[in-house]
């Protein structure tokens, strides 16, 4: 399975010629996604999805299924998005998608807490969106958040320590400077190593084979 990181929170997962896209948000410099069988949107914030990004993918991949929590479905206007929630398991091409969580991490008491789902792909790659939800499953590869308005690096470290992945790489990085990424990545690398895992710093367009 090939995992390719794009800007901020966007991931592409590939098996053979078929692909899954996760969280095509506003920061994505749109690559030419082809062979897409499914799109997963973890929550409704624009850094994780926009209707325009989804439409661009669907123009080239009109048969792709789109999955998201109720908040995304409500915000989607004319897009056909299938509602998923914690506990759901769906099959899309060669991809098994298991969903966890349900709510976004708290940013501030004045800001409503929205729907958010984490997704485990083929019992291997886990990405929790904007949450620290620990799945009730072993995780081979973790996409770990590194910087966000809701994120404290100590909490992110505790999250990685709790998941104990065999491999990890960072996502949600556009809010940090180069120096900030280096400092935070060192902390998450340490946390990954405590469980015997290895940490990789993927740049946009780089791929991890698992």
mmCIF file with all atom_site columns, C-alpha atoms in Angstrom:
data_model
loop_
_atom_site.group_PDB
_atom_site.id
_atom_site.type_symbol
_atom_site.label_atom_id
_atom_site.label_alt_id
_atom_site.label_comp_id
_atom_site.label_asym_id
_atom_site.label_entity_id
_atom_site.label_seq_id
_atom_site.pdbx_PDB_ins_code
_atom_site.Cartn_x
_atom_site.Cartn_y
_atom_site.Cartn_z
_atom_site.occupancy
_atom_site.B_iso_or_equiv
_atom_site.pdbx_formal_charge
_atom_site.auth_seq_id
_atom_site.auth_comp_id
_atom_site.auth_asym_id
_atom_site.auth_atom_id
_atom_site.pdbx_PDB_model_num
ATOM 1   C CA . UNK A 1 1   ? 0.000   0.000  0.000   1.00 0.00 ? 1   UNK A CA 1
ATOM 2   C CA . UNK A 1 2   ? 1.370   3.406  -1.007  1.00 0.00 ? 2   UNK A CA 1
ATOM 3   C CA . UNK A 1 3   ? 0.679   6.411  1.215   1.00 0.00 ? 3   UNK A CA 1
ATOM 4   C CA . UNK A 1 4   ? 1.405   9.793  -0.355  1.00 0.00 ? 4   UNK A CA 1
ATOM 5   C CA . UNK A 1 5   ? 1.268   12.953 1.728   1.00 0.00 ? 5   UNK A CA 1
ATOM 6   C CA . UNK A 1 6   ? 0.132   16.190 0.131   1.00 0.00 ? 6   UNK A CA 1
ATOM 7   C CA . UNK A 1 7   ? -0.202  19.650 1.638   1.00 0.00 ? 7   UNK A CA 1
ATOM 8   C CA . UNK A 1 8   ? -1.431  19.864 5.222   1.00 0.00 ? 8   UNK A CA 1
ATOM 9   C CA . UNK A 1 9   ? -4.025  17.121 5.742   1.00 0.00 ? 9   UNK A CA 1
ATOM 10  C CA . UNK A 1 10  ? -4.459  15.491 2.328   1.00 0.00 ? 10  UNK A CA 1
ATOM 11  C CA . UNK A 1 11  ? -3.434  11.868 1.843   1.00 0.00 ? 11  UNK A CA 1
ATOM 12  C CA . UNK A 1 12  ? -3.601  9.538  -1.146  1.00 0.00 ? 12  UNK A CA 1
ATOM 13  C CA . UNK A 1 13  ? -3.589  5.793  -0.502  1.00 0.00 ? 13  UNK A CA 1
ATOM 14  C CA . UNK A 1 14  ? -2.899  3.517  -3.449  1.00 0.00 ? 14  UNK A CA 1
ATOM 15  C CA . UNK A 1 15  ? -3.260  -0.190 -4.155  1.00 0.00 ? 15  UNK A CA 1
ATOM 16  C CA . UNK A 1 16  ? -2.353  -1.121 -7.709  1.00 0.00 ? 16  UNK A CA 1
ATOM 17  C CA . UNK A 1 17  ? -4.090  1.372  -9.989  1.00 0.00 ? 17  UNK A CA 1
ATOM 18  C CA . UNK A 1 18  ? -6.840  2.248  -7.479  1.00 0.00 ? 18  UNK A CA 1
ATOM 19  C CA . UNK A 1 19  ? -6.643  5.160  -5.083  1.00 0.00 ? 19  UNK A CA 1
ATOM 20  C CA . UNK A 1 20  ? -8.304  6.560  -1.978  1.00 0.00 ? 20  UNK A CA 1
ATOM 21  C CA . UNK A 1 21  ? -8.103  10.308 -1.233  1.00 0.00 ? 21  UNK A CA 1
ATOM 22  C CA . UNK A 1 22  ? -8.482  11.601 2.329   1.00 0.00 ? 22  UNK A CA 1
ATOM 23  C CA . UNK A 1 23  ? -9.259  15.235 3.220   1.00 0.00 ? 23  UNK A CA 1
ATOM 24  C CA . UNK A 1 24  ? -8.708  17.255 0.014   1.00 0.00 ? 24  UNK A CA 1
ATOM 25  C CA . UNK A 1 25  ? -8.659  20.656 1.699   1.00 0.00 ? 25  UNK A CA 1
ATOM 26  C CA . UNK A 1 26  ? -8.106  24.246 0.682   1.00 0.00 ? 26  UNK A CA 1
ATOM 27  C CA . UNK A 1 27  ? -4.308  24.068 0.966   1.00 0.00 ? 27  UNK A CA 1
ATOM 28  C CA . UNK A 1 28  ? -4.046  21.258 -1.577  1.00 0.00 ? 28  UNK A CA 1
ATOM 29  C CA . UNK A 1 29  ? -2.242  22.253 -4.775  1.00 0.00 ? 29  UNK A CA 1
ATOM 30  C CA . UNK A 1 30  ? -4.448  19.958 -6.762  1.00 0.00 ? 30  UNK A CA 1
ATOM 31  C CA . UNK A 1 31  ? -2.546  17.025 -8.263  1.00 0.00 ? 31  UNK A CA 1
ATOM 32  C CA . UNK A 1 32  ? -4.006  14.985 -11.086 1.00 0.00 ? 32  UNK A CA 1
ATOM 33  C CA . UNK A 1 33  ? -5.700  12.294 -9.009  1.00 0.00 ? 33  UNK A CA 1
ATOM 34  C CA . UNK A 1 34  ? -6.773  9.354  -11.184 1.00 0.00 ? 34  UNK A CA 1
ATOM 35  C CA . UNK A 1 35  ? -8.084  5.899  -10.403 1.00 0.00 ? 35  UNK A CA 1
ATOM 36  C CA . UNK A 1 36  ? -9.909  7.271  -7.355  1.00 0.00 ? 36  UNK A CA 1
ATOM 37  C CA . UNK A 1 37  ? -12.532 4.866  -6.013  1.00 0.00 ? 37  UNK A CA 1
ATOM 38  C CA . UNK A 1 38  ? -13.330 6.811  -2.829  1.00 0.00 ? 38  UNK A CA 1
ATOM 39  C CA . UNK A 1 39  ? -12.868 10.100 -0.998  1.00 0.00 ? 39  UNK A CA 1
ATOM 40  C CA . UNK A 1 40  ? -13.006 10.286 2.806   1.00 0.00 ? 40  UNK A CA 1
ATOM 41  C CA . UNK A 1 41  ? -13.653 13.616 4.518   1.00 0.00 ? 41  UNK A CA 1
ATOM 42  C CA . UNK A 1 42  ? -13.045 13.580 8.259   1.00 0.00 ? 42  UNK A CA 1
ATOM 43  C CA . UNK A 1 43  ? -14.876 16.830 9.049   1.00 0.00 ? 43  UNK A CA 1
ATOM 44  C CA . UNK A 1 44  ? -16.234 20.043 7.568   1.00 0.00 ? 44  UNK A CA 1
ATOM 45  C CA . UNK A 1 45  ? -13.398 22.524 8.143   1.00 0.00 ? 45  UNK A CA 1
ATOM 46  C CA . UNK A 1 46  ? -11.999 23.984 4.930   1.00 0.00 ? 46  UNK A CA 1
ATOM 47  C CA . UNK A 1 47  ? -8.430  22.861 5.600   1.00 0.00 ? 47  UNK A CA 1
ATOM 48  C CA . UNK A 1 48  ? -9.769  19.300 5.277   1.00 0.00 ? 48  UNK A CA 1
ATOM 49  C CA . UNK A 1 49  ? -12.229 19.661 2.434   1.00 0.00 ? 49  UNK A CA 1
ATOM 50  C CA . UNK A 1 50  ? -13.866 22.078 0.073   1.00 0.00 ? 50  UNK A CA 1
ATOM 51  C CA . UNK A 1 51  ? -16.657 21.339 -2.352  1.00 0.00 ? 51  UNK A CA 1
ATOM 52  C CA . UNK A 1 52  ? -14.471 22.679 -5.157  1.00 0.00 ? 52  UNK A CA 1
ATOM 53  C CA . UNK A 1 53  ? -11.658 20.226 -4.411  1.00 0.00 ? 53  UNK A CA 1
ATOM 54  C CA . UNK A 1 54  ? -14.093 17.308 -4.273  1.00 0.00 ? 54  UNK A CA 1
ATOM 55  C CA . UNK A 1 55  ? -15.705 18.355 -7.561  1.00 0.00 ? 55  UNK A CA 1
ATOM 56  C CA . UNK A 1 56  ? -12.279 18.519 -9.243  1.00 0.00 ? 56  UNK A CA 1
ATOM 57  C CA . UNK A 1 57  ? -11.571 14.948 -8.185  1.00 0.00 ? 57  UNK A CA 1
ATOM 58  C CA . UNK A 1 58  ? -15.022 13.752 -9.253  1.00 0.00 ? 58  UNK A CA 1
ATOM 59  C CA . UNK A 1 59  ? -14.650 15.354 -12.683 1.00 0.00 ? 59  UNK A CA 1
ATOM 60  C CA . UNK A 1 60  ? -11.841 12.883 -13.432 1.00 0.00 ? 60  UNK A CA 1
ATOM 61  C CA . UNK A 1 61  ? -13.267 10.072 -11.278 1.00 0.00 ? 61  UNK A CA 1
ATOM 62  C CA . UNK A 1 62  ? -17.065 10.295 -11.605 1.00 0.00 ? 62  UNK A CA 1
ATOM 63  C CA . UNK A 1 63  ? -17.735 6.876  -10.043 1.00 0.00 ? 63  UNK A CA 1
ATOM 64  C CA . UNK A 1 64  ? -15.818 7.614  -6.829  1.00 0.00 ? 64  UNK A CA 1
ATOM 65  C CA . UNK A 1 65  ? -17.786 7.300  -3.601  1.00 0.00 ? 65  UNK A CA 1
ATOM 66  C CA . UNK A 1 66  ? -17.551 10.126 -1.064  1.00 0.00 ? 66  UNK A CA 1
ATOM 67  C CA . UNK A 1 67  ? -17.843 9.495  2.685   1.00 0.00 ? 67  UNK A CA 1
ATOM 68  C CA . UNK A 1 68  ? -18.078 11.947 5.571   1.00 0.00 ? 68  UNK A CA 1
ATOM 69  C CA . UNK A 1 69  ? -19.790 12.571 8.919   1.00 0.00 ? 69  UNK A CA 1
ATOM 70  C CA . UNK A 1 70  ? -23.195 14.221 9.168   1.00 0.00 ? 70  UNK A CA 1
ATOM 71  C CA . UNK A 1 71  ? -21.729 17.719 9.442   1.00 0.00 ? 71  UNK A CA 1
ATOM 72  C CA . UNK A 1 72  ? -20.022 17.328 6.073   1.00 0.00 ? 72  UNK A CA 1
ATOM 73  C CA . UNK A 1 73  ? -23.170 15.938 4.489   1.00 0.00 ? 73  UNK A CA 1
ATOM 74  C CA . UNK A 1 74  ? -25.155 18.919 5.777   1.00 0.00 ? 74  UNK A CA 1
ATOM 75  C CA . UNK A 1 75  ? -22.587 21.343 4.319   1.00 0.00 ? 75  UNK A CA 1
ATOM 76  C CA . UNK A 1 76  ? -22.242 19.583 0.983   1.00 0.00 ? 76  UNK A CA 1
ATOM 77  C CA . UNK A 1 77  ? -25.072 21.232 -0.973  1.00 0.00 ? 77  UNK A CA 1
ATOM 78  C CA . UNK A 1 78  ? -25.512 19.240 -4.193  1.00 0.00 ? 78  UNK A CA 1
ATOM 79  C CA . UNK A 1 79  ? -22.691 16.736 -3.646  1.00 0.00 ? 79  UNK A CA 1
ATOM 80  C CA . UNK A 1 80  ? -23.645 13.113 -3.048  1.00 0.00 ? 80  UNK A CA 1
ATOM 81  C CA . UNK A 1 81  ? -21.887 12.190 0.193   1.00 0.00 ? 81  UNK A CA 1
ATOM 82  C CA . UNK A 1 82  ? -22.614 9.035  2.172   1.00 0.00 ? 82  UNK A CA 1
ATOM 83  C CA . UNK A 1 83  ? -22.895 9.573  5.918   1.00 0.00 ? 83  UNK A CA 1
ATOM 84  C CA . UNK A 1 84  ? -20.516 7.590  8.104   1.00 0.00 ? 84  UNK A CA 1
ATOM 85  C CA . UNK A 1 85  ? -20.139 7.503  11.876  1.00 0.00 ? 85  UNK A CA 1
ATOM 86  C CA . UNK A 1 86  ? -18.077 5.746  14.499  1.00 0.00 ? 86  UNK A CA 1
ATOM 87  C CA . UNK A 1 87  ? -18.520 1.984  14.230  1.00 0.00 ? 87  UNK A CA 1
ATOM 88  C CA . UNK A 1 88  ? -19.280 1.959  10.512  1.00 0.00 ? 88  UNK A CA 1
ATOM 89  C CA . UNK A 1 89  ? -17.250 -0.222 8.153   1.00 0.00 ? 89  UNK A CA 1
ATOM 90  C CA . UNK A 1 90  ? -17.508 0.189  4.378   1.00 0.00 ? 90  UNK A CA 1
ATOM 91  C CA . UNK A 1 91  ? -15.771 -1.348 1.387   1.00 0.00 ? 91  UNK A CA 1
ATOM 92  C CA . UNK A 1 92  ? -14.666 0.836  -1.537  1.00 0.00 ? 92  UNK A CA 1
ATOM 93  C CA . UNK A 1 93  ? -12.742 -0.979 -4.233  1.00 0.00 ? 93  UNK A CA 1
ATOM 94  C CA . UNK A 1 94  ? -9.759  -2.618 -2.527  1.00 0.00 ? 94  UNK A CA 1
ATOM 95  C CA . UNK A 1 95  ? -10.128 -0.442 0.566   1.00 0.00 ? 95  UNK A CA 1
ATOM 96  C CA . UNK A 1 96  ? -11.745 -1.404 3.849   1.00 0.00 ? 96  UNK A CA 1
ATOM 97  C CA . UNK A 1 97  ? -12.660 1.768  5.748   1.00 0.00 ? 97  UNK A CA 1
ATOM 98  C CA . UNK A 1 98  ? -13.420 1.544  9.460   1.00 0.00 ? 98  UNK A CA 1
ATOM 99  C CA . UNK A 1 99  ? -14.550 4.709  11.255  1.00 0.00 ? 99  UNK A CA 1
ATOM 100 C CA . UNK A 1 100 ? -13.903 5.858  14.824  1.00 0.00 ? 100 UNK A CA 1
ATOM 101 C CA . UNK A 1 101 ? -14.491 8.818  17.107  1.00 0.00 ? 101 UNK A CA 1
ATOM 102 C CA . UNK A 1 102 ? -17.323 11.184 16.320  1.00 0.00 ? 102 UNK A CA 1
ATOM 103 C CA . UNK A 1 103 ? -16.286 14.660 17.473  1.00 0.00 ? 103 UNK A CA 1
ATOM 104 C CA . UNK A 1 104 ? -13.608 17.248 16.705  1.00 0.00 ? 104 UNK A CA 1
ATOM 105 C CA . UNK A 1 105 ? -11.093 18.123 19.416  1.00 0.00 ? 105 UNK A CA 1
ATOM 106 C CA . UNK A 1 106 ? -12.082 21.145 21.494  1.00 0.00 ? 106 UNK A CA 1
ATOM 107 C CA . UNK A 1 107 ? -10.556 24.388 20.224  1.00 0.00 ? 107 UNK A CA 1
ATOM 108 C CA . UNK A 1 108 ? -12.198 26.727 22.752  1.00 0.00 ? 108 UNK A CA 1
ATOM 109 C CA . UNK A 1 109 ? -15.389 26.771 24.829  1.00 0.00 ? 109 UNK A CA 1
ATOM 110 C CA . UNK A 1 110 ? -16.737 29.549 22.570  1.00 0.00 ? 110 UNK A CA 1
ATOM 111 C CA . UNK A 1 111 ? -16.389 27.415 19.410  1.00 0.00 ? 111 UNK A CA 1
ATOM 112 C CA . UNK A 1 112 ? -18.930 24.639 18.711  1.00 0.00 ? 112 UNK A CA 1
ATOM 113 C CA . UNK A 1 113 ? -17.595 21.089 18.622  1.00 0.00 ? 113 UNK A CA 1
ATOM 114 C CA . UNK A 1 114 ? -18.367 19.618 15.203  1.00 0.00 ? 114 UNK A CA 1
ATOM 115 C CA . UNK A 1 115 ? -18.625 16.098 13.814  1.00 0.00 ? 115 UNK A CA 1
ATOM 116 C CA . UNK A 1 116 ? -15.320 14.355 13.044  1.00 0.00 ? 116 UNK A CA 1
ATOM 117 C CA . UNK A 1 117 ? -14.476 10.775 12.159  1.00 0.00 ? 117 UNK A CA 1
ATOM 118 C CA . UNK A 1 118 ? -11.168 8.960  12.204  1.00 0.00 ? 118 UNK A CA 1
ATOM 119 C CA . UNK A 1 119 ? -10.568 6.318  9.534   1.00 0.00 ? 119 UNK A CA 1
ATOM 120 C CA . UNK A 1 120 ? -8.588  3.077  9.604   1.00 0.00 ? 120 UNK A CA 1
ATOM 121 C CA . UNK A 1 121 ? -7.694  1.929  6.086   1.00 0.00 ? 121 UNK A CA 1
ATOM 122 C CA . UNK A 1 122 ? -7.177  -1.794 5.476   1.00 0.00 ? 122 UNK A CA 1
ATOM 123 C CA . UNK A 1 123 ? -6.315  -2.355 9.142   1.00 0.00 ? 123 UNK A CA 1
ATOM 124 C CA . UNK A 1 124 ? -3.052  -0.480 8.505   1.00 0.00 ? 124 UNK A CA 1
ATOM 125 C CA . UNK A 1 125 ? -3.243  3.323  8.115   1.00 0.00 ? 125 UNK A CA 1
ATOM 126 C CA . UNK A 1 126 ? -5.052  5.327  10.774  1.00 0.00 ? 126 UNK A CA 1
ATOM 127 C CA . UNK A 1 127 ? -5.873  9.017  10.523  1.00 0.00 ? 127 UNK A CA 1
ATOM 128 C CA . UNK A 1 128 ? -8.063  10.579 13.203  1.00 0.00 ? 128 UNK A CA 1
ATOM 129 C CA . UNK A 1 129 ? -8.795  13.885 11.466  1.00 0.00 ? 129 UNK A CA 1
ATOM 130 C CA . UNK A 1 130 ? -8.820  16.665 14.072  1.00 0.00 ? 130 UNK A CA 1
ATOM 131 C CA . UNK A 1 131 ? -9.048  14.468 17.136  1.00 0.00 ? 131 UNK A CA 1
ATOM 132 C CA . UNK A 1 132 ? -7.016  12.339 19.493  1.00 0.00 ? 132 UNK A CA 1
ATOM 133 C CA . UNK A 1 133 ? -9.327  9.345  19.131  1.00 0.00 ? 133 UNK A CA 1
ATOM 134 C CA . UNK A 1 134 ? -7.420  6.127  19.784  1.00 0.00 ? 134 UNK A CA 1
ATOM 135 C CA . UNK A 1 135 ? -8.906  3.278  17.738  1.00 0.00 ? 135 UNK A CA 1
ATOM 136 C CA . UNK A 1 136 ? -9.775  -0.045 19.308  1.00 0.00 ? 136 UNK A CA 1
ATOM 137 C CA . UNK A 1 137 ? -7.373  -1.742 16.911  1.00 0.00 ? 137 UNK A CA 1
ATOM 138 C CA . UNK A 1 138 ? -3.666  -2.176 16.269  1.00 0.00 ? 138 UNK A CA 1
ATOM 139 C CA . UNK A 1 139 ? -2.252  0.543  14.034  1.00 0.00 ? 139 UNK A CA 1
ATOM 140 C CA . UNK A 1 140 ? 0.542   -0.166 11.597  1.00 0.00 ? 140 UNK A CA 1
ATOM 141 C CA . UNK A 1 141 ? 0.925   3.393  10.306  1.00 0.00 ? 141 UNK A CA 1
ATOM 142 C CA . UNK A 1 142 ? -0.311  6.556  12.036  1.00 0.00 ? 142 UNK A CA 1
ATOM 143 C CA . UNK A 1 143 ? -0.825  9.961  10.439  1.00 0.00 ? 143 UNK A CA 1
ATOM 144 C CA . UNK A 1 144 ? -0.123  12.094 13.508  1.00 0.00 ? 144 UNK A CA 1
ATOM 145 C CA . UNK A 1 145 ? -1.144  15.770 13.808  1.00 0.00 ? 145 UNK A CA 1
ATOM 146 C CA . UNK A 1 146 ? 1.755   18.134 14.469  1.00 0.00 ? 146 UNK A CA 1
ATOM 147 C CA . UNK A 1 147 ? 0.271   21.647 14.629  1.00 0.00 ? 147 UNK A CA 1
ATOM 148 C CA . UNK A 1 148 ? -3.238  23.090 15.029  1.00 0.00 ? 148 UNK A CA 1
ATOM 149 C CA . UNK A 1 149 ? -5.301  25.615 17.023  1.00 0.00 ? 149 UNK A CA 1
ATOM 150 C CA . UNK A 1 150 ? -6.553  22.665 19.105  1.00 0.00 ? 150 UNK A CA 1
ATOM 151 C CA . UNK A 1 151 ? -3.150  20.990 19.508  1.00 0.00 ? 151 UNK A CA 1
ATOM 152 C CA . UNK A 1 152 ? -0.666  21.082 22.362  1.00 0.00 ? 152 UNK A CA 1
ATOM 153 C CA . UNK A 1 153 ? 2.478   19.132 21.517  1.00 0.00 ? 153 UNK A CA 1
ATOM 154 C CA . UNK A 1 154 ? 2.397   17.257 24.827  1.00 0.00 ? 154 UNK A CA 1
ATOM 155 C CA . UNK A 1 155 ? -1.110  16.037 24.051  1.00 0.00 ? 155 UNK A CA 1
ATOM 156 C CA . UNK A 1 156 ? -0.031  14.963 20.567  1.00 0.00 ? 156 UNK A CA 1
ATOM 157 C CA . UNK A 1 157 ? 2.872   13.057 22.116  1.00 0.00 ? 157 UNK A CA 1
ATOM 158 C CA . UNK A 1 158 ? 0.509   11.316 24.544  1.00 0.00 ? 158 UNK A CA 1
ATOM 159 C CA . UNK A 1 159 ? -1.729  10.410 21.609  1.00 0.00 ? 159 UNK A CA 1
ATOM 160 C CA . UNK A 1 160 ? 1.149   8.752  19.736  1.00 0.00 ? 160 UNK A CA 1
ATOM 161 C CA . UNK A 1 161 ? 2.223   6.981  22.920  1.00 0.00 ? 161 UNK A CA 1
ATOM 162 C CA . UNK A 1 162 ? -1.329  5.644  23.354  1.00 0.00 ? 162 UNK A CA 1
ATOM 163 C CA . UNK A 1 163 ? -1.683  4.421  19.748  1.00 0.00 ? 163 UNK A CA 1
ATOM 164 C CA . UNK A 1 164 ? 1.776   2.749  19.681  1.00 0.00 ? 164 UNK A CA 1
ATOM 165 C CA . UNK A 1 165 ? 2.061   2.604  15.859  1.00 0.00 ? 165 UNK A CA 1
ATOM 166 C CA . UNK A 1 166 ? 4.803   0.656  14.098  1.00 0.00 ? 166 UNK A CA 1
ATOM 167 C CA . UNK A 1 167 ? 5.287   3.655  11.802  1.00 0.00 ? 167 UNK A CA 1
ATOM 168 C CA . UNK A 1 168 ? 4.217   7.298  11.973  1.00 0.00 ? 168 UNK A CA 1
ATOM 169 C CA . UNK A 1 169 ? 4.479   10.487 9.942   1.00 0.00 ? 169 UNK A CA 1
ATOM 170 C CA . UNK A 1 170 ? 3.145   13.950 10.546  1.00 0.00 ? 170 UNK A CA 1
ATOM 171 C CA . UNK A 1 171 ? 0.155   15.739 9.039   1.00 0.00 ? 171 UNK A CA 1
ATOM 172 C CA . UNK A 1 172 ? -1.642  19.014 9.788   1.00 0.00 ? 172 UNK A CA 1
ATOM 173 C CA . UNK A 1 173 ? 1.567   20.994 9.422   1.00 0.00 ? 173 UNK A CA 1
ATOM 174 C CA . UNK A 1 174 ? 0.642   24.184 7.508   1.00 0.00 ? 174 UNK A CA 1
ATOM 175 C CA . UNK A 1 175 ? 0.149   26.146 10.737  1.00 0.00 ? 175 UNK A CA 1
ATOM 176 C CA . UNK A 1 176 ? 3.839   25.781 11.673  1.00 0.00 ? 176 UNK A CA 1
ATOM 177 C CA . UNK A 1 177 ? 7.048   27.472 10.573  1.00 0.00 ? 177 UNK A CA 1
ATOM 178 C CA . UNK A 1 178 ? 9.975   25.357 9.390   1.00 0.00 ? 178 UNK A CA 1
ATOM 179 C CA . UNK A 1 179 ? 11.536  25.645 12.841  1.00 0.00 ? 179 UNK A CA 1
ATOM 180 C CA . UNK A 1 180 ? 8.239   24.746 14.482  1.00 0.00 ? 180 UNK A CA 1
ATOM 181 C CA . UNK A 1 181 ? 7.907   21.611 12.349  1.00 0.00 ? 181 UNK A CA 1
ATOM 182 C CA . UNK A 1 182 ? 11.423  20.515 13.250  1.00 0.00 ? 182 UNK A CA 1
ATOM 183 C CA . UNK A 1 183 ? 10.826  20.911 16.972  1.00 0.00 ? 183 UNK A CA 1
ATOM 184 C CA . UNK A 1 184 ? 7.429   19.226 16.946  1.00 0.00 ? 184 UNK A CA 1
ATOM 185 C CA . UNK A 1 185 ? 8.587   16.409 14.666  1.00 0.00 ? 185 UNK A CA 1
ATOM 186 C CA . UNK A 1 186 ? 11.404  15.613 17.085  1.00 0.00 ? 186 UNK A CA 1
ATOM 187 C CA . UNK A 1 187 ? 8.848   15.254 19.897  1.00 0.00 ? 187 UNK A CA 1
ATOM 188 C CA . UNK A 1 188 ? 6.573   12.963 17.870  1.00 0.00 ? 188 UNK A CA 1
ATOM 189 C CA . UNK A 1 189 ? 9.563   10.947 16.691  1.00 0.00 ? 189 UNK A CA 1
ATOM 190 C CA . UNK A 1 190 ? 10.519  10.332 20.321  1.00 0.00 ? 190 UNK A CA 1
ATOM 191 C CA . UNK A 1 191 ? 6.958   9.282  21.179  1.00 0.00 ? 191 UNK A CA 1
ATOM 192 C CA . UNK A 1 192 ? 6.829   6.866  18.237  1.00 0.00 ? 192 UNK A CA 1
ATOM 193 C CA . UNK A 1 193 ? 10.132  5.290  19.210  1.00 0.00 ? 193 UNK A CA 1
ATOM 194 C CA . UNK A 1 194 ? 8.902   4.580  22.755  1.00 0.00 ? 194 UNK A CA 1
ATOM 195 C CA . UNK A 1 195 ? 6.537   1.977  21.310  1.00 0.00 ? 195 UNK A CA 1
ATOM 196 C CA . UNK A 1 196 ? 9.228   0.516  19.069  1.00 0.00 ? 196 UNK A CA 1
ATOM 197 C CA . UNK A 1 197 ? 8.050   2.368  15.959  1.00 0.00 ? 197 UNK A CA 1
ATOM 198 C CA . UNK A 1 198 ? 9.814   4.479  13.369  1.00 0.00 ? 198 UNK A CA 1
ATOM 199 C CA . UNK A 1 199 ? 8.965   8.055  12.415  1.00 0.00 ? 199 UNK A CA 1
ATOM 200 C CA . UNK A 1 200 ? 9.244   9.495  8.892   1.00 0.00 ? 200 UNK A CA 1
ATOM 201 C CA . UNK A 1 201 ? 9.046   13.168 7.930   1.00 0.00 ? 201 UNK A CA 1
ATOM 202 C CA . UNK A 1 202 ? 7.135   13.155 4.640   1.00 0.00 ? 202 UNK A CA 1
ATOM 203 C CA . UNK A 1 203 ? 7.085   16.289 2.505   1.00 0.00 ? 203 UNK A CA 1
ATOM 204 C CA . UNK A 1 204 ? 4.245   17.008 0.050   1.00 0.00 ? 204 UNK A CA 1
ATOM 205 C CA . UNK A 1 205 ? 4.386   14.478 -2.775  1.00 0.00 ? 205 UNK A CA 1
ATOM 206 C CA . UNK A 1 206 ? 6.554   11.986 -0.883  1.00 0.00 ? 206 UNK A CA 1
ATOM 207 C CA . UNK A 1 207 ? 5.411   8.408  -0.466  1.00 0.00 ? 207 UNK A CA 1
ATOM 208 C CA . UNK A 1 208 ? 5.623   5.760  2.235   1.00 0.00 ? 208 UNK A CA 1
ATOM 209 C CA . UNK A 1 209 ? 5.258   2.105  1.190   1.00 0.00 ? 209 UNK A CA 1
ATOM 210 C CA . UNK A 1 210 ? 3.751   -0.124 3.868   1.00 0.00 ? 210 UNK A CA 1
#
